Amino acid sequence: MAFRQGQKVEIYRRSDDESWEDYMDEFIGMHGIITDPDTSKNDPDALIEVSLDEKGTHRLPQDCLRAIEE
Amino acid sequence: MSPHTCSVKSLHEELRENLTSGNPAHPWCRQKVSEIFDLVHDVSQGQAGEKHLDSILYLAEQLSEQGPDSACRELGQYVTVFVNQNHEEFLSHIRTHTCPTGHCPMLTPAPCQMACPAGIDVPSYVTLAGQGKYAEAISVIRSDNPFPWVCGLVCTHPCEFMCVRGRMDTPISIMDLKGFAAEKSMSSRQYLNPEPMPDNGRRVCVVGAGPGGLTAAYYLALEGYRVTIIEALPVPGGMMMVGIPRFRLPREVIDREISMIESLGVELRLNTRFGTDVTLESLKSEGFEAFLLAVGTHGTYKLMVPGEDDFQGVLPAVPFLRRVSLGDHRMPGRRVAVVGGGNVAMDAARTSIRLGCEEVHVLYRRTHDQMPAHHEEVVEAEEEGVQFSYLTLPREITGENGKVTGITCVRTRLSKPDENGKQRPVPVEGSEHVVAVDVVIPAIGQEVISRGLESFDQVNWTRRNTIRVNTVTMQTHQEAVFAVGDAVTGPATVVEAISGGKKAANAIHRYFEGIAQPALPSVPVRRRRLEHFEVPAALKTDLQRPQMSLLNNERRRVTFQQVRLGLDDNQAHNESKRCLRCDICIRCGKCVEICRDKMGIEALCLGYIDFDNPGPTDLRITAERCIACGACATNCPTGAMQMEDHGGYRVLSLCGTVLNRLQLEYCEICGAVLGPARYHDYIMQRVKDISPEMGNRRVCLECARKQSGGYHAEISPPRQ
């Protein structure tokens, strides 16, 4: 797990994961906050919950995210 | 028009430009275009009624058919075509007071509402709770979520992470206010269902009585559908009932909210397992025309370490919590090791404490700050006596005589961050040690039990073993079959399941009605536009997030009584006053810019308006610097910033927060309002070289002109 709850992140690219849907392309470049880092398994592959500034809360694959602050 | 531009806003701007540039020139046409502009303006402000659209089209038709020149007729035709092409978006503005693109400032939902997976109108219910209108607050919440009380106790509250007040000091206790309003409302018997539509005779079967399935059932029942829920367990509620322990979520809360759903005519068939007790064919023969799979994730991941299957005393967290929830309160053993760092691990550990276990260890392979469990849960577990071993990785479960005697672990360290910034736990060689326990509770993840669902043969599954759906509509690949909740997302949150249930209900209704399904996720709907509280800036600043009373620790260690005891009336009402009302102030920053850059005053210190780099906020500084010129209020696009004269004072307020209050002065001659002395002095300073000299007298400009008749700046010598 690279992300923790409350961390600010950016969606910096389209994910290669099968769970990525076309409408999510609109999210690329947006900033948000991790609200649920993963399930309970600390699975690096888990979908994690991100609240995006002005775009709502979505469960996204981790490969499209990068932290924008420590 | 770009695909993400609001059509209403776009037409509004085009008409404004036309009128400003003198088009059309013919007076009759200008009148008609002005009328259309006013109507479109109403739509963009959320003030339009159902007849506005017809009126716009009628006026446009008049222009195109009766226009005296070609420019006029073309404009009329353009408006007609444009409105018809974007009919649905205009209707959305009118009916839901929501701008899907967020470009209409008056209709932009607050960040907290946008963050809520269920899209609840947070500012409205927070305000209503603060006004003591609890039933109305619950009505607002239940427009989007039929479990306000449950979510008022156990929601993961992403709304609070996005709360703008959190950039100033601490976020509003949104979840606690929801629980407070729900309890008050239920207690006073004012927690009521809306009136459902008449029975439409169509039957929908929901498989699984968890939050997702029950939510879909609620909204479908309100639309007039006959809904039956098939539930394998002897109790409804799914993970709310058998996953979340009673000390966090009392059973009465779940029962009361489910009974509200049942009272709409929803049938619950308990102890009925799909695939065993009923089949797809048998249900179809009963007349069910659509199915919603909401089976949850009741399977558990294994640790995959030696000894896991060899000894009595290995109790996976999900069945352990289920067993306790269903009434088995026997102590599982004296010493317990819970493996995992999520909320389920915390629940299992805290439950073990309550069952009388002498030692409860949580073994987690990473560091404290990387635990996915919520901070409050970890703190409360520590308070109750749970011992945490971080950077600890299980290697083997050991035992004697068929029973667990210990768990062998190694210490770990976090690796250096890889190219993605990820740090992995790396075992430290030679650090093996044994934690002596007689019970091991793995809590490292859950999965869907798909057994029994084979008859849905066209439903696709993901590589994560979850049901594949279109997440906008929750439709599976099989016609008339939808899916929601953890079965789709993997183990997630109650509010996400509720969100899915609401989306699925809408999609099922569209399916039956033959309405096209949405292509994009819906935008939360603003349910109210409420007046704000008037609060002095000092009070707004000083009010602190309330500390909720907790059950004393001794009792927490021995009973399943609710730990968090709720807010009292005073706490709740004050907390409501802390809300910055971001449904009204959209944090565009125009007020700050104009005060600083145009007026040169810099009286507004609102650092919270920046999401990425919030600066300091000082609401009190405005009273020291502001001259009450009103430039900020005049340029505010939503009316959040207001300046009013009353009671002999000029008052500047931001969403009800009184930033400045200055005594008014009046013209000594005619009695007209001059504004506050600070404002008057500012103006006089600026115009001293060209305005009539009135000494220290306070007179309005008109009286000044009369008094200084004959003086003219261009012909009089400059003053020294």
mmCIF file of C-alpha atoms in Angstrom, chain B residues 2 49 77 87 142 181 183 198 217 224 261 263 335 385 408 462 464 468 551 584 605 609 618 635 649 666 697 714:
data_model
loop_
_atom_site.group_PDB
_atom_site.id
_atom_site.type_symbol
_atom_site.label_atom_id
_atom_site.label_comp_id
_atom_site.label_asym_id
_atom_site.label_seq_id
_atom_site.Cartn_x
_atom_site.Cartn_y
_atom_site.Cartn_z
ATOM 1 C CA SER B 2 -17.104 21.790 -25.475
ATOM 2 C CA GLY B 49 -40.343 26.423 -12.862
ATOM 3 C CA GLN B 77 -34.272 29.415 -34.830
ATOM 4 C CA HIS B 87 -33.451 19.626 -23.423
ATOM 5 C CA ARG B 142 -33.340 9.941 2.942
ATOM 6 C CA ALA B 181 -30.724 14.234 13.791
ATOM 7 C CA GLU B 183 -31.969 9.725 16.748
ATOM 8 C CA PRO B 198 -49.024 3.568 -6.742
ATOM 9 C CA ALA B 217 -35.472 -2.036 -2.429
ATOM 10 C CA GLY B 224 -44.255 1.480 -6.970
ATOM 11 C CA ILE B 261 -38.177 -0.001 4.429
ATOM 12 C CA SER B 263 -43.285 -0.731 5.901
ATOM 13 C CA ARG B 335 -4.980 -15.053 24.378
ATOM 14 C CA GLY B 385 -6.341 -2.720 26.056
ATOM 15 C CA THR B 408 5.519 -17.506 14.814
ATOM 16 C CA THR B 462 -13.461 -9.589 -12.655
ATOM 17 C CA ARG B 464 -10.648 -9.755 -8.319
ATOM 18 C CA ARG B 468 -18.393 -6.872 -13.349
ATOM 19 C CA LEU B 551 -18.722 5.077 27.378
ATOM 20 C CA ILE B 584 -23.608 29.040 -1.198
ATOM 21 C CA CYS B 605 -8.002 36.571 4.693
ATOM 22 C CA ILE B 609 -10.496 28.732 -0.574
ATOM 23 C CA ASP B 618 -8.569 34.947 9.748
ATOM 24 C CA ASN B 635 -18.882 40.841 -7.445
ATOM 25 C CA TYR B 649 -25.068 49.872 10.763
ATOM 26 C CA TYR B 666 -25.710 60.377 7.443
ATOM 27 C CA ARG B 697 -18.448 68.148 7.434
ATOM 28 C CA GLU B 714 -11.002 72.360 -13.955
#
